[in-house]
Amino acid sequence: MEDKILLAHGSGGKLSHDLINSFLPNLANPILNKLDDSAVFELGGRLAFTTDSYTVNPIFFPGGDIGKLAVCGTGNDLSMRGAKTLYLSLSFIIEEGFPITELKKIVASIQKATDEAEVKIVTGDTKVVNRGSADKLFINTAGVGVVPEGVNISAANARPGDRIIISGNIGDHGIAVLSQREGLKFQVPVPSDCAPLNKLVAEMLAASANIHCMRDPTRGGLATTLNDFAEQSNIGIQIEEDKIPVDKAVLAACELLGFDPLYIANEGRVVAVVGHADADRVLAKVKENKYGASAAIIGEVVAEHPGKVIMKTSLGASRIVDMPVGELLPRIC
Ligand code: MG
């Protein structure tokens, strides 16, 4: 096999078969192995279904790559509704000339992430486009999961008195990708927080039946997620700057580059709105998980100022935390 992707690798012919067969040992499972036109499987109950496309630039960054991101991002979107993630589709759009060794590294990373997230790739597609028609590699994944009985999590469910939990430091992913892209060197390198959150979320749900909203604060960061909750639940949100966990290196990078960590993307964090009485118990559970060590309660839901997020700053002043306008960092995920 050539060491670069050729247009013929997307032709459906012999080279396509060889390429797909070279991935199969990594992703094998009884449903995928049939290689029929669509995957057939049994599912019961209420389903969660989502899709996302990944165009991150660069495709390799500290703490992850586009493959890990594609599995975690789509799996996490199912987890945020309380669903047990089950199956993913995986579609590659590859630019002609892309090195096959890099593709294999990404497939190996996909395998590692699917193993950890306990999700199976059951169908997929590979297309190759002419040089210049795509930038290296894009991935689309769709995912299905089953929502357990009694679980009803939505951005519209926040109620006054609820507490707001963030599962860890904010801004790591955005700064990791940006520093790799721009060749910035920080004294302490920042790895992306990219991670599958299925187990963390399952532990949270087992600890409390009063988790009202969950969302992974990806593009637009924590600020956007909180604004979504405030708008969709028609409640106010009050947070305290001093309680929001931010890594020192991320804070320093944000200051240097003129960014606000509230708006930087995360790929392995969950923001949860939890009934007041259960908040400490849920927080303690989150902190036990390896992806939740720096979790914190950062604020609460209030009846005042519906639709608005207000932050008490370190200096004791109050300011409105708005939705971001425009694209802060393109191709971050
Ligand atoms: Mg999401």
Tab-separated table of C-alpha atoms and ligand atoms in Angstrom:
chain	number	residue	atom	x	y	z
A	1	MET	CA	0.000	0.000	0.000
A	2	GLU	CA	1.156	3.547	-0.804
A	3	ASP	CA	2.074	5.671	2.173
A	4	LYS	CA	-0.164	8.561	1.056
A	5	ILE	CA	-3.915	8.622	0.566
A	6	LEU	CA	-4.794	8.538	-3.147
A	7	LEU	CA	-8.113	9.433	-4.753
A	8	ALA	CA	-8.438	5.708	-5.467
A	9	HIS	CA	-8.603	5.016	-1.722
A	10	GLY	CA	-12.076	6.580	-1.853
A	11	SER	CA	-13.118	4.839	-5.072
A	12	GLY	CA	-14.912	1.903	-3.494
A	13	GLY	CA	-12.546	-0.427	-5.362
A	14	LYS	CA	-9.563	-2.514	-4.329
A	15	LEU	CA	-7.584	0.283	-2.641
A	16	SER	CA	-10.687	1.316	-0.639
A	17	HIS	CA	-11.148	-2.248	0.517
A	18	ASP	CA	-7.507	-2.566	1.518
A	19	LEU	CA	-7.647	0.689	3.470
A	20	ILE	CA	-10.870	-0.225	5.283
A	21	ASN	CA	-9.553	-3.697	6.035
A	22	SER	CA	-6.476	-2.086	7.576
A	23	PHE	CA	-8.761	-0.244	10.086
A	24	LEU	CA	-11.043	-3.153	10.856
A	25	PRO	CA	-8.854	-4.977	13.385
A	26	ASN	CA	-8.862	-1.774	15.494
A	27	LEU	CA	-12.598	-1.228	15.421
A	28	ALA	CA	-13.903	-4.797	15.034
A	29	ASN	CA	-17.214	-5.864	16.560
A	30	PRO	CA	-19.913	-8.253	15.341
A	31	ILE	CA	-22.145	-5.473	13.967
A	32	LEU	CA	-19.405	-3.615	12.066
A	33	ASN	CA	-17.732	-6.798	10.826
A	34	LYS	CA	-20.680	-7.619	8.570
A	35	LEU	CA	-19.769	-4.565	6.404
A	36	ASP	CA	-23.321	-4.387	5.081
A	37	ASP	CA	-24.857	-1.160	3.769
A	38	SER	CA	-26.202	-0.281	7.208
A	39	ALA	CA	-25.787	-1.534	10.752
A	40	VAL	CA	-28.683	-3.518	12.235
A	41	PHE	CA	-29.077	-3.813	16.001
A	42	GLU	CA	-31.683	-4.038	18.749
A	43	LEU	CA	-32.438	-1.034	20.950
A	44	GLY	CA	-35.161	-0.591	23.552
A	45	GLY	CA	-36.774	2.407	25.249
A	46	ARG	CA	-36.171	6.122	24.672
A	47	LEU	CA	-33.252	6.840	22.384
A	48	ALA	CA	-30.798	9.736	22.235
A	49	PHE	CA	-29.365	10.498	18.803
A	50	THR	CA	-26.753	13.104	17.873
A	51	THR	CA	-24.219	14.031	15.216
A	52	ASP	CA	-21.185	16.268	14.970
A	53	SER	CA	-18.429	17.049	12.472
A	54	TYR	CA	-14.812	17.530	13.500
A	55	THR	CA	-12.543	19.910	11.621
A	56	VAL	CA	-10.010	20.744	14.348
A	57	ASN	CA	-6.782	22.333	13.155
A	58	PRO	CA	-4.168	21.000	13.840
A	59	ILE	CA	-5.425	17.393	13.900
A	60	PHE	CA	-2.864	16.408	16.579
A	61	PHE	CA	-2.624	18.538	19.725
A	62	PRO	CA	-1.429	18.046	23.326
A	63	GLY	CA	-3.805	15.638	25.070
A	64	GLY	CA	-5.571	14.361	21.960
A	65	ASP	CA	-6.247	14.368	18.241
A	66	ILE	CA	-9.197	14.638	15.870
A	67	GLY	CA	-10.053	10.931	16.325
A	68	LYS	CA	-10.274	11.034	20.107
A	69	LEU	CA	-12.238	14.276	19.810
A	70	ALA	CA	-14.739	12.709	17.375
A	71	VAL	CA	-15.465	9.812	19.735
A	72	CYS	CA	-15.525	11.855	22.956
A	73	GLY	CA	-17.471	14.788	21.509
A	74	THR	CA	-20.320	12.706	20.141
A	75	GLY	CA	-20.360	10.286	23.093
A	76	ASN	CA	-20.432	13.213	25.515
A	77	ASP	CA	-23.404	14.804	23.756
A	78	LEU	CA	-25.338	11.566	24.421
A	79	SER	CA	-24.128	11.478	28.030
A	80	MET	CA	-25.357	15.059	28.575
A	81	ARG	CA	-28.949	13.831	28.185
A	82	GLY	CA	-28.253	11.015	30.647
A	83	ALA	CA	-28.130	8.431	27.845
A	84	LYS	CA	-25.978	5.335	27.915
A	85	THR	CA	-23.836	5.654	24.774
A	86	LEU	CA	-24.022	2.573	22.579
A	87	TYR	CA	-23.180	2.997	18.913
A	88	LEU	CA	-21.352	5.481	16.720
A	89	SER	CA	-20.951	5.984	13.000
A	90	LEU	CA	-17.566	7.125	11.724
A	91	SER	CA	-17.051	8.984	8.449
A	92	PHE	CA	-13.736	10.215	7.165
A	93	ILE	CA	-13.326	12.919	4.542
A	94	ILE	CA	-9.664	12.787	3.609
A	95	GLU	CA	-7.614	15.108	1.446
A	96	GLU	CA	-5.648	13.370	-1.275
A	97	GLY	CA	-2.008	13.049	-0.186
A	98	PHE	CA	-2.748	12.646	3.525
A	99	PRO	CA	-0.147	10.313	5.101
A	100	ILE	CA	-1.539	6.838	5.819
A	101	THR	CA	0.667	6.546	8.908
A	102	GLU	CA	-1.183	9.539	10.400
A	103	LEU	CA	-4.534	8.008	9.527
A	104	LYS	CA	-3.479	4.823	11.320
A	105	LYS	CA	-2.454	6.820	14.382
A	106	ILE	CA	-5.893	8.421	14.399
A	107	VAL	CA	-7.645	5.063	14.025
A	108	ALA	CA	-5.623	3.711	16.967
A	109	SER	CA	-6.663	6.734	18.999
A	110	ILE	CA	-10.315	6.160	18.009
A	111	GLN	CA	-9.985	2.576	19.211
A	112	LYS	CA	-8.598	3.683	22.566
A	113	ALA	CA	-11.373	6.241	23.026
A	114	THR	CA	-14.175	3.834	22.030
A	115	ASP	CA	-12.814	1.238	24.456
A	116	GLU	CA	-12.824	3.746	27.292
A	117	ALA	CA	-16.238	5.183	26.388
A	118	GLU	CA	-17.661	1.650	25.990
A	119	VAL	CA	-19.138	2.558	22.625
A	120	LYS	CA	-18.900	0.653	19.351
A	121	ILE	CA	-18.355	1.975	15.836
A	122	VAL	CA	-20.979	0.062	13.851
A	123	THR	CA	-20.982	1.789	10.482
A	124	GLY	CA	-18.750	4.154	8.586
A	125	ASP	CA	-17.624	5.712	5.349
A	126	THR	CA	-14.399	6.906	3.766
A	127	LYS	CA	-14.271	9.590	1.086
A	128	VAL	CA	-11.197	11.089	-0.519
A	129	VAL	CA	-11.320	14.568	-2.092
A	130	ASN	CA	-8.812	16.274	-4.376
A	131	ARG	CA	-5.863	18.036	-2.847
A	132	GLY	CA	-7.012	21.453	-1.634
A	133	SER	CA	-10.720	20.480	-1.469
A	134	ALA	CA	-10.444	19.663	2.261
A	135	ASP	CA	-7.739	20.413	4.825
A	136	LYS	CA	-6.066	17.056	5.645
A	137	LEU	CA	-8.866	15.204	7.424
A	138	PHE	CA	-12.424	15.844	8.591
A	139	ILE	CA	-14.463	13.354	10.611
A	140	ASN	CA	-18.206	13.084	11.105
A	141	THR	CA	-19.634	10.895	13.839
A	142	ALA	CA	-23.263	10.228	14.750
A	143	GLY	CA	-24.203	8.394	17.914
A	144	VAL	CA	-27.147	6.625	19.503
A	145	GLY	CA	-27.750	5.799	23.139
A	146	VAL	CA	-30.563	4.683	25.399
A	147	VAL	CA	-31.992	7.006	28.060
A	148	PRO	CA	-32.765	5.075	31.260
A	149	GLU	CA	-36.300	5.239	32.617
A	150	GLY	CA	-36.942	8.276	34.830
A	151	VAL	CA	-33.956	10.238	33.516
A	152	ASN	CA	-35.054	13.615	32.175
A	153	ILE	CA	-32.174	16.036	31.697
A	154	SER	CA	-32.561	19.159	29.601
A	155	ALA	CA	-31.269	22.728	29.451
A	156	ALA	CA	-34.901	23.769	30.111
A	157	ASN	CA	-35.095	22.110	33.564
A	158	ALA	CA	-33.157	24.516	35.844
A	159	ARG	CA	-35.082	25.855	38.861
A	160	PRO	CA	-34.335	28.646	41.334
A	161	GLY	CA	-32.240	27.332	44.206
A	162	ASP	CA	-30.358	24.775	42.070
A	163	ARG	CA	-26.577	24.759	42.312
A	164	ILE	CA	-24.199	24.852	39.349
A	165	ILE	CA	-21.305	22.400	39.229
A	166	ILE	CA	-18.403	22.455	36.760
A	167	SER	CA	-16.471	19.181	36.641
A	168	GLY	CA	-13.013	20.724	36.234
A	169	ASN	CA	-10.752	23.559	35.039
A	170	ILE	CA	-12.089	25.570	32.130
A	171	GLY	CA	-10.337	26.513	28.890
A	172	ASP	CA	-7.759	23.716	28.650
A	173	HIS	CA	-8.878	22.375	25.255
A	174	GLY	CA	-9.052	25.721	23.481
A	175	ILE	CA	-5.680	26.843	24.763
A	176	ALA	CA	-4.054	23.457	23.962
A	177	VAL	CA	-5.242	23.581	20.340
A	178	LEU	CA	-4.480	27.254	19.908
A	179	SER	CA	-0.950	26.950	21.304
A	180	GLN	CA	-0.238	23.974	19.026
A	181	ARG	CA	-1.662	25.828	16.019
A	182	GLU	CA	0.249	29.036	16.630
A	183	GLY	CA	3.433	27.333	17.831
A	184	LEU	CA	3.163	29.102	21.198
A	185	LYS	CA	5.305	27.700	23.956
A	186	PHE	CA	4.145	28.166	27.507
A	187	GLN	CA	6.280	27.442	30.538
A	188	VAL	CA	3.805	24.774	31.611
A	189	PRO	CA	2.280	23.063	28.560
A	190	VAL	CA	-1.508	22.799	28.684
A	191	PRO	CA	-2.951	19.458	27.525
A	192	SER	CA	-6.526	19.373	26.215
A	193	ASP	CA	-9.153	18.122	28.675
A	194	CYS	CA	-10.652	15.971	25.855
A	195	ALA	CA	-12.147	12.886	27.570
A	196	PRO	CA	-15.116	10.519	27.483
A	197	LEU	CA	-17.516	11.539	30.255
A	198	ASN	CA	-19.852	8.526	30.169
A	199	LYS	CA	-18.627	7.026	33.444
A	200	LEU	CA	-18.464	10.332	35.288
A	201	VAL	CA	-22.034	11.115	34.247
A	202	ALA	CA	-23.246	7.625	35.213
A	203	GLU	CA	-21.720	8.125	38.675
A	204	MET	CA	-23.424	11.511	39.005
A	205	LEU	CA	-26.799	10.075	38.001
A	206	ALA	CA	-26.383	7.233	40.491
A	207	ALA	CA	-25.658	9.789	43.238
A	208	SER	CA	-28.710	11.974	42.610
A	209	ALA	CA	-32.115	11.869	40.936
A	210	ASN	CA	-32.136	15.687	40.990
A	211	ILE	CA	-29.721	16.529	38.197
A	212	HIS	CA	-31.798	18.907	36.091
A	213	CYS	CA	-29.462	20.081	33.309
A	214	MET	CA	-26.135	18.919	31.915
A	215	ARG	CA	-24.122	20.235	29.001
A	216	ASP	CA	-20.526	19.943	27.873
A	217	PRO	CA	-19.218	23.494	27.470
A	218	THR	CA	-17.534	23.061	24.073
A	219	ARG	CA	-17.527	25.919	21.524
A	220	GLY	CA	-18.387	29.178	23.267
A	221	GLY	CA	-17.231	27.770	26.612
A	222	LEU	CA	-18.829	27.959	30.047
A	223	ALA	CA	-20.375	31.382	29.335
A	224	THR	CA	-22.397	30.051	26.400
A	225	THR	CA	-23.596	26.956	28.272
A	226	LEU	CA	-24.789	29.030	31.245
A	227	ASN	CA	-26.569	31.452	28.907
A	228	ASP	CA	-28.277	28.492	27.197
A	229	PHE	CA	-29.525	27.266	30.585
A	230	ALA	CA	-30.719	30.754	31.611
A	231	GLU	CA	-32.550	31.278	28.340
A	232	GLN	CA	-34.071	27.820	27.922
A	233	SER	CA	-35.148	27.516	31.577
A	234	ASN	CA	-36.147	31.205	31.804
A	235	ILE	CA	-34.253	31.654	35.092
A	236	GLY	CA	-31.300	33.771	36.205
A	237	ILE	CA	-27.836	32.425	36.929
A	238	GLN	CA	-25.437	33.883	39.436
A	239	ILE	CA	-21.803	32.716	39.490
A	240	GLU	CA	-18.693	33.741	41.403
A	241	GLU	CA	-15.461	34.299	39.503
A	242	ASP	CA	-13.332	33.152	42.441
A	243	LYS	CA	-15.027	29.748	42.494
A	244	ILE	CA	-14.449	28.926	38.812
A	245	PRO	CA	-11.457	26.568	38.493
A	246	VAL	CA	-8.925	27.739	35.900
A	247	ASP	CA	-5.414	26.366	35.513
A	248	LYS	CA	-2.718	29.013	36.103
A	249	ALA	CA	-1.131	28.343	32.706
A	250	VAL	CA	-4.504	28.772	30.951
A	251	LEU	CA	-5.118	32.006	32.818
A	252	ALA	CA	-1.666	33.270	31.842
A	253	ALA	CA	-2.209	32.282	28.195
A	254	CYS	CA	-5.625	33.992	28.167
A	255	GLU	CA	-4.135	37.177	29.591
A	256	LEU	CA	-1.348	37.120	27.027
A	257	LEU	CA	-3.714	36.531	24.094
A	258	GLY	CA	-6.578	38.718	25.275
A	259	PHE	CA	-9.099	35.896	25.816
A	260	ASP	CA	-11.592	35.339	28.593
A	261	PRO	CA	-11.450	31.707	29.836
A	262	LEU	CA	-15.251	31.772	30.235
A	263	TYR	CA	-15.523	31.652	26.433
A	264	ILE	CA	-12.824	29.058	25.674
A	265	ALA	CA	-13.844	25.578	24.505
A	266	ASN	CA	-13.660	22.494	26.728
A	267	GLU	CA	-13.976	18.887	25.519
A	268	GLY	CA	-14.008	16.870	28.730
A	269	ARG	CA	-16.049	18.952	31.146
A	270	VAL	CA	-19.675	18.866	32.220
A	271	VAL	CA	-21.701	21.737	33.642
A	272	ALA	CA	-24.500	20.338	35.783
A	273	VAL	CA	-27.455	22.089	37.392
A	274	VAL	CA	-28.347	20.095	40.484
A	275	GLY	CA	-31.085	20.355	43.103
A	276	HIS	CA	-29.763	22.295	46.092
A	277	ALA	CA	-30.049	19.418	48.596
A	278	ASP	CA	-28.004	17.025	46.409
A	279	ALA	CA	-25.304	19.424	45.180
A	280	ASP	CA	-22.617	18.599	47.753
A	281	ARG	CA	-23.144	14.864	47.304
A	282	VAL	CA	-22.881	15.128	43.516
A	283	LEU	CA	-19.782	17.331	43.796
A	284	ALA	CA	-18.091	14.779	46.080
A	285	LYS	CA	-18.846	12.020	43.515
A	286	VAL	CA	-17.457	14.096	40.654
A	287	LYS	CA	-14.259	14.776	42.582
A	288	GLU	CA	-13.678	11.023	43.036
A	289	ASN	CA	-13.568	10.534	39.258
A	290	LYS	CA	-10.218	11.026	37.466
A	291	TYR	CA	-11.809	13.657	35.208
A	292	GLY	CA	-13.363	15.581	38.087
A	293	ALA	CA	-10.556	16.279	40.545
A	294	SER	CA	-10.818	20.076	40.258
A	295	ALA	CA	-14.651	20.200	40.194
A	296	ALA	CA	-16.426	23.002	42.035
A	297	ILE	CA	-19.812	24.514	42.775
A	298	ILE	CA	-19.567	27.873	41.001
A	299	GLY	CA	-22.965	29.430	41.585
A	300	GLU	CA	-26.702	29.037	41.683
A	301	VAL	CA	-29.943	29.456	39.825
A	302	VAL	CA	-32.078	32.438	40.869
A	303	ALA	CA	-35.575	33.695	40.050
A	304	GLU	CA	-34.279	37.227	39.399
A	305	HIS	CA	-32.983	38.483	36.026
A	306	PRO	CA	-34.418	35.593	33.934
A	307	GLY	CA	-32.361	34.818	30.833
A	308	LYS	CA	-29.241	36.504	32.218
A	309	VAL	CA	-25.986	35.225	33.712
A	310	ILE	CA	-24.399	37.536	36.274
A	311	MET	CA	-20.948	37.028	37.737
A	312	LYS	CA	-19.596	38.426	40.981
A	313	THR	CA	-16.015	39.283	40.034
A	314	SER	CA	-12.916	38.793	42.175
A	315	LEU	CA	-13.070	42.523	42.932
A	316	GLY	CA	-16.612	42.237	44.312
A	317	ALA	CA	-18.360	43.929	41.375
A	318	SER	CA	-21.137	42.311	39.338
A	319	ARG	CA	-21.093	41.962	35.586
A	320	ILE	CA	-23.295	40.403	32.956
A	321	VAL	CA	-21.737	37.383	31.226
A	322	ASP	CA	-23.061	37.531	27.659
A	323	MET	CA	-23.191	35.034	24.839
A	324	PRO	CA	-20.111	35.418	22.626
A	325	VAL	CA	-20.632	37.343	19.397
A	326	GLY	CA	-19.074	35.683	16.350
A	327	GLU	CA	-16.513	32.900	16.200
A	328	LEU	CA	-13.816	33.333	18.839
A	329	LEU	CA	-11.499	30.528	17.721
A	330	PRO	CA	-12.360	28.837	14.425
A	331	ARG	CA	-11.762	25.086	13.949
A	332	ILE	CA	-11.273	24.358	17.622
A	333	CYS	CA	-13.206	21.042	17.447
B	1	MG	MG	-22.521	19.315	23.597
